[in-house]
Amino acid sequence: MTVDRYNREINYLRVSITDRCNLRCDYCMPKEGLSLIGHDDILRYEEILRIVRVAVSAGVSKVRITGGEPLVRRGVVEFIQSLTSTEGLRDISLTTNGTLLEMYAEKLFAAGIKRINISLDSLNAGKYARITRGGDLNAVLRGIDAVYRIGYSPIKINVVAIKGFNDDEILDFAKLSLDKPYQIRFIELMNLGSADLDHANQYLSNSTVREIINRHYRLEFINAKTRKTDGPAEIYKISAAQGAIGFISPVSHQFCRTCNRLRLTADGHLRVCLLSDEEVDLKGPLRDGCSDAELRDLMERAVAKKPMHHELYCDEGQRKKCMKGMSSIGG
Ligand code: SAM
Ligand code: SF4
């Protein structure tokens, strides 16, 4: 299964362990939230562990735990502990909104998470509360301090760049990379059908973000991809900074040519592309007693369906929306 029909090596699985979230970021979901997957339809931890084991036997070496908000699911620490004993799995990371991180940072580290991504779109408490519809900025900042103190590495801070909202904070975010080894990653806003956004007016391209930083600091290009399992960020550095600045540009620059990932949704489907609603059901066959070989065969079928590219072209306008929300897909 490792290589798809466009010769891309598929070695990275993003696992959404829940579609629930304690925030309601307005670019991710509507304020009333999204209709939630029923309890029985969410994969049980043992089921996820089995899927990961089979995926690893088929060539996956890197897993990222995400959601919804992964830290709201009960038993997440014990689950991660079990995941780390999966033979052949070399890299396990977590994406979180950081609101519960202070409480979990030590336990997650002991369980085996060393690499962490924290989403943070404003450094202003009022604006943060506004975009997340009620989130507490200080809780996230305490979480970031905690992972730094404990020694997580790398620590990546994901910032969705939004015109009229945080374009005046781009420099403040970039400066966070000066004294601490944080990688600040600017992500272009994607037009998701589930969210409350006015994409045409809120979208800010990463070339504009880079320009804003370049007016004050010289950015040195570090690299695009060093390891086969690396993501699509282009990495830069302000000279003498301890950390780095990454740009993830799904709208203005397609990185589909090097896409190496599959996504396991919280309800047990393998999604072949973040921005296509094409999925392969694993939960049904799993609960009907399929063998590992059959499961692997289904994974291979999903890989075979991976499209050459997504359809969020900027230059042709925002042609298509993906109808499922990031919280249920596992962004
Ligand atoms: N709740 C966790 C968090 O916020 O980090 C994990 C799941 S969240 C869906 C994963 C990432 O998707 C976050 O960094 C979030 O900012 C990003 N995201 C959600 N909606 C997006 C959109 N419309 N465009 C770009 N990124 C988006
Ligand atoms: Fe929740 Fe993450 Fe979506 Fe924000 S981006 S609503 S924190 S799942």
PDB file of N, CA, C and O in Angstrom, residues 27 160-163 187-191 197-199 202-204 250-251 312 318:
ATOM      1  N   TYR A  27     -13.972  29.506  11.917  1.00  0.00           N
ATOM      2  CA  TYR A  27     -13.610  29.026  10.587  1.00  0.00           C
ATOM      3  C   TYR A  27     -13.687  27.510  10.505  1.00  0.00           C
ATOM      4  O   TYR A  27     -13.450  26.916   9.466  1.00  0.00           O
ATOM      5  N   VAL A 160      -3.864  30.134  11.912  1.00  0.00           N
ATOM      6  CA  VAL A 160      -4.587  30.328  10.647  1.00  0.00           C
ATOM      7  C   VAL A 160      -4.591  31.838  10.386  1.00  0.00           C
ATOM      8  O   VAL A 160      -5.035  32.622  11.229  1.00  0.00           O
ATOM      9  N   ALA A 161      -4.033  32.233   9.242  1.00  0.00           N
ATOM     10  CA  ALA A 161      -3.926  33.671   8.929  1.00  0.00           C
ATOM     11  C   ALA A 161      -5.259  34.161   8.367  1.00  0.00           C
ATOM     12  O   ALA A 161      -5.768  33.611   7.385  1.00  0.00           O
ATOM     13  N   ILE A 162      -5.815  35.193   8.994  1.00  0.00           N
ATOM     14  CA  ILE A 162      -7.158  35.653   8.610  1.00  0.00           C
ATOM     15  C   ILE A 162      -7.160  37.176   8.459  1.00  0.00           C
ATOM     16  O   ILE A 162      -6.871  37.907   9.410  1.00  0.00           O
ATOM     17  N   LYS A 163      -7.488  37.594   7.232  1.00  0.00           N
ATOM     18  CA  LYS A 163      -7.511  39.040   6.949  1.00  0.00           C
ATOM     19  C   LYS A 163      -8.573  39.721   7.810  1.00  0.00           C
ATOM     20  O   LYS A 163      -9.681  39.206   7.977  1.00  0.00           O
ATOM     21  N   ILE A 187      -0.969  29.107   8.478  1.00  0.00           N
ATOM     22  CA  ILE A 187      -1.758  28.218   7.610  1.00  0.00           C
ATOM     23  C   ILE A 187      -2.783  29.041   6.853  1.00  0.00           C
ATOM     24  O   ILE A 187      -3.480  29.873   7.455  1.00  0.00           O
ATOM     25  N   GLU A 188      -2.870  28.836   5.559  1.00  0.00           N
ATOM     26  CA  GLU A 188      -3.888  29.570   4.796  1.00  0.00           C
ATOM     27  C   GLU A 188      -5.286  29.040   5.107  1.00  0.00           C
ATOM     28  O   GLU A 188      -5.495  27.824   5.228  1.00  0.00           O
ATOM     29  N   LEU A 189      -6.194  29.983   5.214  1.00  0.00           N
ATOM     30  CA  LEU A 189      -7.586  29.664   5.523  1.00  0.00           C
ATOM     31  C   LEU A 189      -8.222  28.884   4.373  1.00  0.00           C
ATOM     32  O   LEU A 189      -8.171  29.315   3.221  1.00  0.00           O
ATOM     33  N   MET A 190      -8.821  27.754   4.710  1.00  0.00           N
ATOM     34  CA  MET A 190      -9.490  26.955   3.673  1.00  0.00           C
ATOM     35  C   MET A 190     -11.000  27.147   3.755  1.00  0.00           C
ATOM     36  O   MET A 190     -11.542  27.369   4.838  1.00  0.00           O
ATOM     37  N   ASN A 191     -11.617  27.016   2.629  1.00  0.00           N
ATOM     38  CA  ASN A 191     -13.049  27.263   2.524  1.00  0.00           C
ATOM     39  C   ASN A 191     -13.819  25.978   2.826  1.00  0.00           C
ATOM     40  O   ASN A 191     -14.056  25.175   1.942  1.00  0.00           O
ATOM     41  N   LEU A 197     -17.676  31.265   7.557  1.00  0.00           N
ATOM     42  CA  LEU A 197     -16.638  32.190   7.131  1.00  0.00           C
ATOM     43  C   LEU A 197     -16.956  32.810   5.788  1.00  0.00           C
ATOM     44  O   LEU A 197     -17.670  32.258   4.969  1.00  0.00           O
ATOM     45  N   ASP A 198     -16.373  33.990   5.638  1.00  0.00           N
ATOM     46  CA  ASP A 198     -16.543  34.731   4.396  1.00  0.00           C
ATOM     47  C   ASP A 198     -15.172  34.640   3.723  1.00  0.00           C
ATOM     48  O   ASP A 198     -14.356  35.539   3.822  1.00  0.00           O
ATOM     49  N   HIS A 199     -14.947  33.497   3.089  1.00  0.00           N
ATOM     50  CA  HIS A 199     -13.599  33.174   2.641  1.00  0.00           C
ATOM     51  C   HIS A 199     -13.018  34.238   1.719  1.00  0.00           C
ATOM     52  O   HIS A 199     -11.868  34.627   1.863  1.00  0.00           O
ATOM     53  N   GLN A 202     -11.812  37.008   3.886  1.00  0.00           N
ATOM     54  CA  GLN A 202     -10.960  36.719   5.050  1.00  0.00           C
ATOM     55  C   GLN A 202      -9.657  36.014   4.677  1.00  0.00           C
ATOM     56  O   GLN A 202      -8.745  35.923   5.494  1.00  0.00           O
ATOM     57  N   TYR A 203      -9.593  35.495   3.466  1.00  0.00           N
ATOM     58  CA  TYR A 203      -8.403  34.734   3.055  1.00  0.00           C
ATOM     59  C   TYR A 203      -7.186  35.649   2.930  1.00  0.00           C
ATOM     60  O   TYR A 203      -7.260  36.737   2.352  1.00  0.00           O
ATOM     61  N   LEU A 204      -6.071  35.196   3.489  1.00  0.00           N
ATOM     62  CA  LEU A 204      -4.822  35.956   3.419  1.00  0.00           C
ATOM     63  C   LEU A 204      -3.763  34.978   2.916  1.00  0.00           C
ATOM     64  O   LEU A 204      -3.561  33.923   3.529  1.00  0.00           O
ATOM     65  N   PRO A 250      -2.116  25.598   1.525  1.00  0.00           N
ATOM     66  CA  PRO A 250      -2.926  24.677   0.734  1.00  0.00           C
ATOM     67  C   PRO A 250      -3.723  25.371  -0.362  1.00  0.00           C
ATOM     68  O   PRO A 250      -4.133  24.737  -1.326  1.00  0.00           O
ATOM     69  N   VAL A 251      -3.962  26.671  -0.204  1.00  0.00           N
ATOM     70  CA  VAL A 251      -4.812  27.364  -1.179  1.00  0.00           C
ATOM     71  C   VAL A 251      -3.973  27.947  -2.313  1.00  0.00           C
ATOM     72  O   VAL A 251      -4.276  27.741  -3.489  1.00  0.00           O
ATOM     73  N   LEU A 312      -8.965  23.130  -4.324  1.00  0.00           N
ATOM     74  CA  LEU A 312      -9.064  24.478  -3.742  1.00  0.00           C
ATOM     75  C   LEU A 312      -8.127  25.429  -4.455  1.00  0.00           C
ATOM     76  O   LEU A 312      -7.252  26.012  -3.850  1.00  0.00           O
ATOM     77  N   GLN A 318     -12.321  30.116  -5.526  1.00  0.00           N
ATOM     78  CA  GLN A 318     -12.545  28.999  -4.619  1.00  0.00           C
ATOM     79  C   GLN A 318     -13.588  28.096  -5.250  1.00  0.00           C
ATOM     80  O   GLN A 318     -14.785  28.249  -5.024  1.00  0.00           O
TER      81      GLN A 318
END
